PDB file of C-alpha atoms in Angstrom:
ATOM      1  CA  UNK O  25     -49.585 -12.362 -50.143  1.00 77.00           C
ATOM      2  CA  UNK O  26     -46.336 -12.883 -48.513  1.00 88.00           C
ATOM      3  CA  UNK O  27     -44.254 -15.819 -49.317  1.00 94.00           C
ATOM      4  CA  UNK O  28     -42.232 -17.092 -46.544  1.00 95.00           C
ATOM      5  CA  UNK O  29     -39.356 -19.922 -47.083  1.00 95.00           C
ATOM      6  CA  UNK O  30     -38.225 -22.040 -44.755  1.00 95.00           C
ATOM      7  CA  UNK O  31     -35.014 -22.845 -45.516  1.00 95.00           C
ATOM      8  CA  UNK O  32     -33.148 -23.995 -42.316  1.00 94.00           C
ATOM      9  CA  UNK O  33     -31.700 -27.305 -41.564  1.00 93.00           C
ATOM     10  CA  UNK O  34     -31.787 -29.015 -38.429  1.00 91.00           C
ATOM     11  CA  UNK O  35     -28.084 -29.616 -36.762  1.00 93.00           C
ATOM     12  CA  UNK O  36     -26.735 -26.220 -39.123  1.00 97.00           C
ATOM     13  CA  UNK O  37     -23.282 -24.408 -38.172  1.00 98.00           C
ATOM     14  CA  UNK O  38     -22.717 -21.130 -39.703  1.00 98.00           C
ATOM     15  CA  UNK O  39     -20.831 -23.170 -42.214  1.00 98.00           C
ATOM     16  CA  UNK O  40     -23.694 -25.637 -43.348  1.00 98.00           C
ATOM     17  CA  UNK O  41     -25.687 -22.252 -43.449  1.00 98.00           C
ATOM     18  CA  UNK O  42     -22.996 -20.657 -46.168  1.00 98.00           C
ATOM     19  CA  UNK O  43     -22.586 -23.987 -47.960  1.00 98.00           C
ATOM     20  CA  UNK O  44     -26.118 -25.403 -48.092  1.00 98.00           C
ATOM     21  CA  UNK O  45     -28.526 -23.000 -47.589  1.00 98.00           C
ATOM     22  CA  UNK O  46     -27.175 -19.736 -49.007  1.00 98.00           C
ATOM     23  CA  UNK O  47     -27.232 -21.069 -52.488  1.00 98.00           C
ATOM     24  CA  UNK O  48     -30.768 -21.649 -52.277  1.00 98.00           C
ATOM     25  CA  UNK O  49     -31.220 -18.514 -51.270  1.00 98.00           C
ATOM     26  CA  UNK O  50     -29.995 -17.093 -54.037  1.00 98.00           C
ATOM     27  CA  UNK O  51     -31.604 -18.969 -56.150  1.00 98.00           C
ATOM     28  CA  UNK O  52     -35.048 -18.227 -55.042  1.00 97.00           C
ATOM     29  CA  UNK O  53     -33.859 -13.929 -54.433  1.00 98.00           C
ATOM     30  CA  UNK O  54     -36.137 -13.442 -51.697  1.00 98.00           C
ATOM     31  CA  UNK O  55     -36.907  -9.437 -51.055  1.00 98.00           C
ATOM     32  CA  UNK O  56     -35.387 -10.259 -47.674  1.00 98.00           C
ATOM     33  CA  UNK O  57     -33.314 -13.117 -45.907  1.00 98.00           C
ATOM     34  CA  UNK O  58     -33.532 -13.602 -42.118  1.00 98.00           C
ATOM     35  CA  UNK O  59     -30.216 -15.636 -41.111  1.00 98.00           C
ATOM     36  CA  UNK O  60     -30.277 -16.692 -37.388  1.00 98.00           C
ATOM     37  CA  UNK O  61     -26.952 -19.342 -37.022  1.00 98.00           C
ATOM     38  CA  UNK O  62     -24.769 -19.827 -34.084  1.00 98.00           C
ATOM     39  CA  UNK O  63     -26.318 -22.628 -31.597  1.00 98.00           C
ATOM     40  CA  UNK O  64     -24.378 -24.687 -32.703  1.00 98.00           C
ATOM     41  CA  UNK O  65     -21.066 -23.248 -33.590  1.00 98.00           C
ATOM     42  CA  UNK O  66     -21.144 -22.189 -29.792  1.00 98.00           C
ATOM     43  CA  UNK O  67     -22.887 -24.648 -27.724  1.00 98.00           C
ATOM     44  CA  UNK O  68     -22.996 -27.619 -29.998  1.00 98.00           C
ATOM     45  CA  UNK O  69     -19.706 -29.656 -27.995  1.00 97.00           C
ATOM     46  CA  UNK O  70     -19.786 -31.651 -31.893  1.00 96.00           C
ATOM     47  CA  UNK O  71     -19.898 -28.464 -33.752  1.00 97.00           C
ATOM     48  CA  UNK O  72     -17.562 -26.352 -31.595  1.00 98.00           C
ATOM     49  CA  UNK O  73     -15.802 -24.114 -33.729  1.00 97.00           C
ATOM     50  CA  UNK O  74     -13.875 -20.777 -32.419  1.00 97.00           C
ATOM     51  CA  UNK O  75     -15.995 -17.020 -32.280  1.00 98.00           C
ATOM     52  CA  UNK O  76     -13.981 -15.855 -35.008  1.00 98.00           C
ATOM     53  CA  UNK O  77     -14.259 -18.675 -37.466  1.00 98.00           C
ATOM     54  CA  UNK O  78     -17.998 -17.980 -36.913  1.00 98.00           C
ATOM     55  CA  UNK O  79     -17.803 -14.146 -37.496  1.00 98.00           C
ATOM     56  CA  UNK O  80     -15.818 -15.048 -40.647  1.00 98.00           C
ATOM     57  CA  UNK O  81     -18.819 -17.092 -42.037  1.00 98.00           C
ATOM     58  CA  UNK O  82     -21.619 -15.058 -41.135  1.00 98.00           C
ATOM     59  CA  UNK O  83     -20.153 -11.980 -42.320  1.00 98.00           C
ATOM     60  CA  UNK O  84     -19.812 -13.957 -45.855  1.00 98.00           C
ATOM     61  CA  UNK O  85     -23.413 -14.894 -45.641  1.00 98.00           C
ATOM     62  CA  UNK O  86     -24.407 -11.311 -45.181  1.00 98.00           C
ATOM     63  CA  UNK O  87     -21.651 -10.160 -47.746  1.00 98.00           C
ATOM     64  CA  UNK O  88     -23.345 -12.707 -50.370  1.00 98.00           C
ATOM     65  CA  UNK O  89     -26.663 -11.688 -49.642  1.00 98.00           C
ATOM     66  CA  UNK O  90     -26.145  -7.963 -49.985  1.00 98.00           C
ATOM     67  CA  UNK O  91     -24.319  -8.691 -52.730  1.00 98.00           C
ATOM     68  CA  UNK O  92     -27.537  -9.700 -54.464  1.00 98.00           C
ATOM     69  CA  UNK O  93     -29.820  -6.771 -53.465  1.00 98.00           C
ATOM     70  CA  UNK O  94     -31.201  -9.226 -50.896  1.00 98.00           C
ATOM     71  CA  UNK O  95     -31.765  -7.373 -47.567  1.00 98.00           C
ATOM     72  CA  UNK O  96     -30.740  -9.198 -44.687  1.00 98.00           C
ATOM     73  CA  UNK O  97     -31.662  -9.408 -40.697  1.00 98.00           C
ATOM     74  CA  UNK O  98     -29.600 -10.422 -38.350  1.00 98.00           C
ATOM     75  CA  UNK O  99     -31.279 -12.609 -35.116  1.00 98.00           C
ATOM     76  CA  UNK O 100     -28.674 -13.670 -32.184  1.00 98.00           C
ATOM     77  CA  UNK O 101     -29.288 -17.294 -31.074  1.00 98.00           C
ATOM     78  CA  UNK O 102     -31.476 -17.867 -28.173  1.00 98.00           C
ATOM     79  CA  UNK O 103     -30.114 -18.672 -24.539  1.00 98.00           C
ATOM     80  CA  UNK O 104     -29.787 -21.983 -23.322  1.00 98.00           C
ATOM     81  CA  UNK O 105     -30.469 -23.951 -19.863  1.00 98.00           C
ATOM     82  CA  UNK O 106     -27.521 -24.956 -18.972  1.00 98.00           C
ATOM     83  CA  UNK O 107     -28.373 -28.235 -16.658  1.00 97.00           C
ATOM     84  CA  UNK O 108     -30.067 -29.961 -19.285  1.00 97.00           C
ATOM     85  CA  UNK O 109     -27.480 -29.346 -21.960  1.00 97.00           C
ATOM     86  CA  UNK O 110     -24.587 -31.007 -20.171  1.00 97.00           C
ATOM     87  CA  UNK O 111     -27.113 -34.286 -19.776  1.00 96.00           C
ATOM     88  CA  UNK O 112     -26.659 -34.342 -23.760  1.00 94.00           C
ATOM     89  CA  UNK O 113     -23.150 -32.536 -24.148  1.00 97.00           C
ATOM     90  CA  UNK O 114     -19.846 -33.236 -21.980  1.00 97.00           C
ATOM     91  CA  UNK O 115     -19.581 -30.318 -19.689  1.00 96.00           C
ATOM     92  CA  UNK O 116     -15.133 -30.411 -20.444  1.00 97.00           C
ATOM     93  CA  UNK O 117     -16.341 -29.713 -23.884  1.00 97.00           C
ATOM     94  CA  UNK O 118     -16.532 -26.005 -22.898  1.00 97.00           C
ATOM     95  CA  UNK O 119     -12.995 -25.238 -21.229  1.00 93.00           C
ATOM     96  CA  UNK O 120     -13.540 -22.522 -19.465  1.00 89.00           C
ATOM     97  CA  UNK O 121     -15.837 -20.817 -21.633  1.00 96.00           C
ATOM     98  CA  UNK O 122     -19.719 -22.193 -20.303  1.00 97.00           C
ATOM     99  CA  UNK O 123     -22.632 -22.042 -22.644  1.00 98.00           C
ATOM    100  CA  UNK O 124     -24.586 -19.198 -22.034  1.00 98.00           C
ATOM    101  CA  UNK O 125     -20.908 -17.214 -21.822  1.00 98.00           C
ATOM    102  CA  UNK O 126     -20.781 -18.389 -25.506  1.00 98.00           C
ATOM    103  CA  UNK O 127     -24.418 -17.840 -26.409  1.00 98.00           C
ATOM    104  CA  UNK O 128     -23.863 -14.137 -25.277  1.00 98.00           C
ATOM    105  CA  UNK O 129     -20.606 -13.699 -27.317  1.00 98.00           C
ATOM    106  CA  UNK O 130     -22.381 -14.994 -30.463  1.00 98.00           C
ATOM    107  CA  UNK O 131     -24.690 -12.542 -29.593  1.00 98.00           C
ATOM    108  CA  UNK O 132     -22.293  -9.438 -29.437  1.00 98.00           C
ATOM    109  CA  UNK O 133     -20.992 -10.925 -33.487  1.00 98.00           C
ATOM    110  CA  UNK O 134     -23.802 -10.400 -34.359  1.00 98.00           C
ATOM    111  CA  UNK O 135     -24.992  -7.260 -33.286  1.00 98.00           C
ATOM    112  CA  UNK O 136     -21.362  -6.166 -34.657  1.00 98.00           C
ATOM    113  CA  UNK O 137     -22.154  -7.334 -38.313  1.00 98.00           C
ATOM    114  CA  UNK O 138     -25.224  -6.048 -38.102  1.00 98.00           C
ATOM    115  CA  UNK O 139     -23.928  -2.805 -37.139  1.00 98.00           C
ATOM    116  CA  UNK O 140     -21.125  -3.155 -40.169  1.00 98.00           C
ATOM    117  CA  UNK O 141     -23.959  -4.211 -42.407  1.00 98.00           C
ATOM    118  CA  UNK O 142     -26.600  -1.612 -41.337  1.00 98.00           C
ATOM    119  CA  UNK O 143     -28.968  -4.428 -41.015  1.00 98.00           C
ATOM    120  CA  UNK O 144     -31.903  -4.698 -38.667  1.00 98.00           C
ATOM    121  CA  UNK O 145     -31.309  -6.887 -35.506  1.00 98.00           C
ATOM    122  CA  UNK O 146     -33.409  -9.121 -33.816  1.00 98.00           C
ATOM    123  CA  UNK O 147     -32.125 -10.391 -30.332  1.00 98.00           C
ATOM    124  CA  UNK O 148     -33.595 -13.604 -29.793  1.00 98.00           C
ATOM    125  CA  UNK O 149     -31.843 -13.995 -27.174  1.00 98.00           C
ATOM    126  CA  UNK O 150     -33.509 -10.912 -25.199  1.00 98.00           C
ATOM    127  CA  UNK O 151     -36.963 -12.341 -26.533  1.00 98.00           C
ATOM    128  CA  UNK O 152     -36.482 -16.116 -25.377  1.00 98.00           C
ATOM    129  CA  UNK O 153     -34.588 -15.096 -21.932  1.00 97.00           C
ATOM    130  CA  UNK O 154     -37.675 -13.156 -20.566  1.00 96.00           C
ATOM    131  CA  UNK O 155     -39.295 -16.866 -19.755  1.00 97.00           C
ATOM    132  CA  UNK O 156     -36.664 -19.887 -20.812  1.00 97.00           C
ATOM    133  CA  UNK O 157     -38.547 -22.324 -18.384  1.00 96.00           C
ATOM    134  CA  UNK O 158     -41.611 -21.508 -20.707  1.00 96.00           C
ATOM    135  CA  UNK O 159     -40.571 -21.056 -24.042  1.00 96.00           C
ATOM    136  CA  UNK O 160     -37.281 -23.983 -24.151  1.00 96.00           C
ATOM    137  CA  UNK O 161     -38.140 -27.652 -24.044  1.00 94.00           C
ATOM    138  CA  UNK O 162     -37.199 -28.867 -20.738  1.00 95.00           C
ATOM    139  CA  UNK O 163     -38.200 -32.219 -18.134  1.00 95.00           C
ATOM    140  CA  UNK O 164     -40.942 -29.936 -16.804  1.00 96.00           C
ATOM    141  CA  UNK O 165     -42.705 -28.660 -19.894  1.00 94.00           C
ATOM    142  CA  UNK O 166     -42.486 -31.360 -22.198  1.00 90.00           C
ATOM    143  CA  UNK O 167     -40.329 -34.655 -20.519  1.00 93.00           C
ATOM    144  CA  UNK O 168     -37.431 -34.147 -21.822  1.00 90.00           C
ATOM    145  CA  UNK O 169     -34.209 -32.885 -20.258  1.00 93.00           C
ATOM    146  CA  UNK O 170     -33.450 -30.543 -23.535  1.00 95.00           C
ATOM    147  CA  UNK O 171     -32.329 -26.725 -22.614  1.00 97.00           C
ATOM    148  CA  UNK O 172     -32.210 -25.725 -25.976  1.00 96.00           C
ATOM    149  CA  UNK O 173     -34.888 -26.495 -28.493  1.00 94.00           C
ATOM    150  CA  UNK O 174     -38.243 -24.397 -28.450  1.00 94.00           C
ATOM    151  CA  UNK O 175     -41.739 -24.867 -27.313  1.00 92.00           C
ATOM    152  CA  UNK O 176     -44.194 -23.413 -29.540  1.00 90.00           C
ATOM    153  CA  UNK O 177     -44.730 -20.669 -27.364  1.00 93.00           C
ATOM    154  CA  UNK O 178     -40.929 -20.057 -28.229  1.00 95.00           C
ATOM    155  CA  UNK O 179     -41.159 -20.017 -32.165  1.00 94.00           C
ATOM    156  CA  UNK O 180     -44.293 -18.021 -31.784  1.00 94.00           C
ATOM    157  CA  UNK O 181     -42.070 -15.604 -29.493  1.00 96.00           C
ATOM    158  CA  UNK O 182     -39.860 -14.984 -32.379  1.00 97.00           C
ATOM    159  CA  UNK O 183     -42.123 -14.726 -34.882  1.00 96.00           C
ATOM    160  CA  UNK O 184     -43.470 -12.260 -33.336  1.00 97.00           C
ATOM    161  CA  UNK O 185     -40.224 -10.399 -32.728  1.00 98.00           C
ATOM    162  CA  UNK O 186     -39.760 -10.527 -36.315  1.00 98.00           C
ATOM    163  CA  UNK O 187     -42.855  -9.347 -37.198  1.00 97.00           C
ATOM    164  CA  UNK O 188     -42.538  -6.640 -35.091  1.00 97.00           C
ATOM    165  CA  UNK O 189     -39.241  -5.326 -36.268  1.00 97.00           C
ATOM    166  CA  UNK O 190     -40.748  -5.564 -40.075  1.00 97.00           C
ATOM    167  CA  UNK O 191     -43.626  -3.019 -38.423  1.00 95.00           C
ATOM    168  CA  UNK O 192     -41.149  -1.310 -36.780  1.00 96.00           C
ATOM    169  CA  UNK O 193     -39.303  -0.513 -39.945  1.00 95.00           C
ATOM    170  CA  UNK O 194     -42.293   0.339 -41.989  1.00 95.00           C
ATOM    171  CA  UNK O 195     -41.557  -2.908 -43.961  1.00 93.00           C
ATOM    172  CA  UNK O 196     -44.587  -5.104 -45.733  1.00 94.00           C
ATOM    173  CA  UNK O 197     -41.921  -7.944 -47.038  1.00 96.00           C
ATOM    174  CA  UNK O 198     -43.419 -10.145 -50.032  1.00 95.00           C
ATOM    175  CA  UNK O 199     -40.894 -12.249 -49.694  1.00 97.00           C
ATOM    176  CA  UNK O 200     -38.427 -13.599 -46.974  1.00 97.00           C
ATOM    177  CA  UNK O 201     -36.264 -16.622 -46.755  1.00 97.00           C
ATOM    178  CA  UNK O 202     -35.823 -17.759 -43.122  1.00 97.00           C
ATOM    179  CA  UNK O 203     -32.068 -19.313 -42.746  1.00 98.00           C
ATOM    180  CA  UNK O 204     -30.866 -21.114 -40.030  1.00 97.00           C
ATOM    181  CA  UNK O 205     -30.765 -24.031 -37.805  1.00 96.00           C
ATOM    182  CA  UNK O 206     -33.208 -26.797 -36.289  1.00 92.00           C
ATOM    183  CA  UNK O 207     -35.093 -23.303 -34.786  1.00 95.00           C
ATOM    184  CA  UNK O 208     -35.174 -22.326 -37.748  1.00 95.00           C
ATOM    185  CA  UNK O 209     -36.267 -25.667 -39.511  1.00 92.00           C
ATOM    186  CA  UNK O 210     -38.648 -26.795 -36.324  1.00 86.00           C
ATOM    187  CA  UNK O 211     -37.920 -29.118 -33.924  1.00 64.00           C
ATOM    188  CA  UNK O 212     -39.492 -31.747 -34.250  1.00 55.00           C
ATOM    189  CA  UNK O 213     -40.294 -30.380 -37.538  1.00 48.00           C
ATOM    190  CA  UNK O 214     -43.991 -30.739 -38.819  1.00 48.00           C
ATOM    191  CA  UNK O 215     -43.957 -30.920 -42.891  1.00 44.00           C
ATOM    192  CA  UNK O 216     -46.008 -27.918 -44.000  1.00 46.00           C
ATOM    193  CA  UNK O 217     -46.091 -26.236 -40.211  1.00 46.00           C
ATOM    194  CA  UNK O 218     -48.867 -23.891 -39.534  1.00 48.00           C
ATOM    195  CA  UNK O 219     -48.988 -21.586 -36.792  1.00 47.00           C
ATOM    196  CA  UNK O 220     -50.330 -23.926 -34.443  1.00 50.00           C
ATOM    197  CA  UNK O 221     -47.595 -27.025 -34.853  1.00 56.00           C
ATOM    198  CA  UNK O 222     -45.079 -25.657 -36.594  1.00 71.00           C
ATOM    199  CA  UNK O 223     -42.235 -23.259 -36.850  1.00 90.00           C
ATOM    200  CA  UNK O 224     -40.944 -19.466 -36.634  1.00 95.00           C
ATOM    201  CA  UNK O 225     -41.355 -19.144 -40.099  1.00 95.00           C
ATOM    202  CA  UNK O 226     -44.894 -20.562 -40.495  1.00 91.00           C
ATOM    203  CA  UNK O 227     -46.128 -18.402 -37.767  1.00 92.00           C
ATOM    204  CA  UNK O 228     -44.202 -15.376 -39.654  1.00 95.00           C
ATOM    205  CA  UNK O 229     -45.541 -16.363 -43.040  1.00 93.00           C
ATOM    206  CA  UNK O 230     -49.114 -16.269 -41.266  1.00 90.00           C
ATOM    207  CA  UNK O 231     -48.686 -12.455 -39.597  1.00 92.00           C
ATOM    208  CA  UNK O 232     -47.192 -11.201 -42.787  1.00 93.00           C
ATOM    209  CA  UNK O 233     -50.373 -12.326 -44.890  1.00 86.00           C
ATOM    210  CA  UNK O 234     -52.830 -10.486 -42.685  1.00 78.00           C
ATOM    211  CA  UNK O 235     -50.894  -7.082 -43.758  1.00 72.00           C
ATOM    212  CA  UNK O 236     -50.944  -7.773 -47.336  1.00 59.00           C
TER     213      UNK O 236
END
């Protein structure tokens, strides 16, 4: 049976993930770690912090990882909507550099260190763009003017992109540690989510049983 951790923490820049979450990681030496960081180093106008200083910090979380015979994939951050993140963020946070410019760019690191790292990459962003106004949280689908968070349709959507690169690969994981942010950690999070309420990783942990 495959044993899927959950390890992400909701509001996480690529720092918190190095700092807080890597550690654990460690600790628990997963067969593989799936690191998906970035919302908020780019979009997040209180968490702001320049492409490079991001590059810098996920290429030590893949370094550290590797480091420890842990295998790592690489996921770019999902797009946002833009019109319902400037109701929550200040739209002069940005310069001249919009959102979805900076979603993209994060998404371009990472293929990059996944390249460097010969890791498998999962573009989330790809997966989540084919239907945003039915997979992200937004006035019409839920009430609230969000643009960034997931549906459930959305964590199931990368789940299954996950899923499918482990098939693609050949790959039955026993165990995998699921790094990240709040779509990594579930928003709003459900303690002990299943693959009906709660996150990516639950819905992962569910797929990956049925091949063991």
């Amino acid at each position: 049976m495959a044993t899927v951790y959950n390890l992400g923490i909701s509001g996480a820049t690529s720092a918190q993930v190095l700092r807080d979450e890597l550690p654990r990681a460690l600790e628990l030496k997963p067969e593989w770690a799936v690191v998906m960081a970035g919302t908020n180093d780019r979009i997040n106008s209180y968490a702001l912090v320049p492409a490079s200083e991001y590059e810098a910090n996920l290429r030590r979380i893949a370094e550290q990882l590797a480091s420890a015979g842990i295998r790592v994939m690489l996921m770019t951050p999902p797009p946002c909507i833009e019109e319902y993140l400037y109701t929550r963020h200040p739209k002069a946070a940005y310069g001249g550099h919009s959102p979805a410019d900076r979603l993209l760019e994060a998404g371009t690191i990472v293929k990059k260190l996944a390249a460097e790292f010969n890791a498998p990459c999962v573009d989330v962003h790809a997966v989540i763009g084919t239907d945003p106004a039915n997979l992200i949280r937004t006035v019409a689908n839920c009430g609230q003017p969000d643009g960034v968070h997931l549906l459930p349709a959305g964590y199931r959507a990368i789940a299954e992109a996950v899923f499918a690169k482990f098939r693609e690969l050949g790959i039955r994981p026993a165990s995998v540690a699921c790094l990240g942010d709040s779509l990594t950690f579930g928003h709003p999070r459900v303690e002990g989510g299943t693959p009906e309420n709660g996150t990516y990783p639950a819905v992962l942990s569910a797929k990956l049983t049925l091949l063991s």
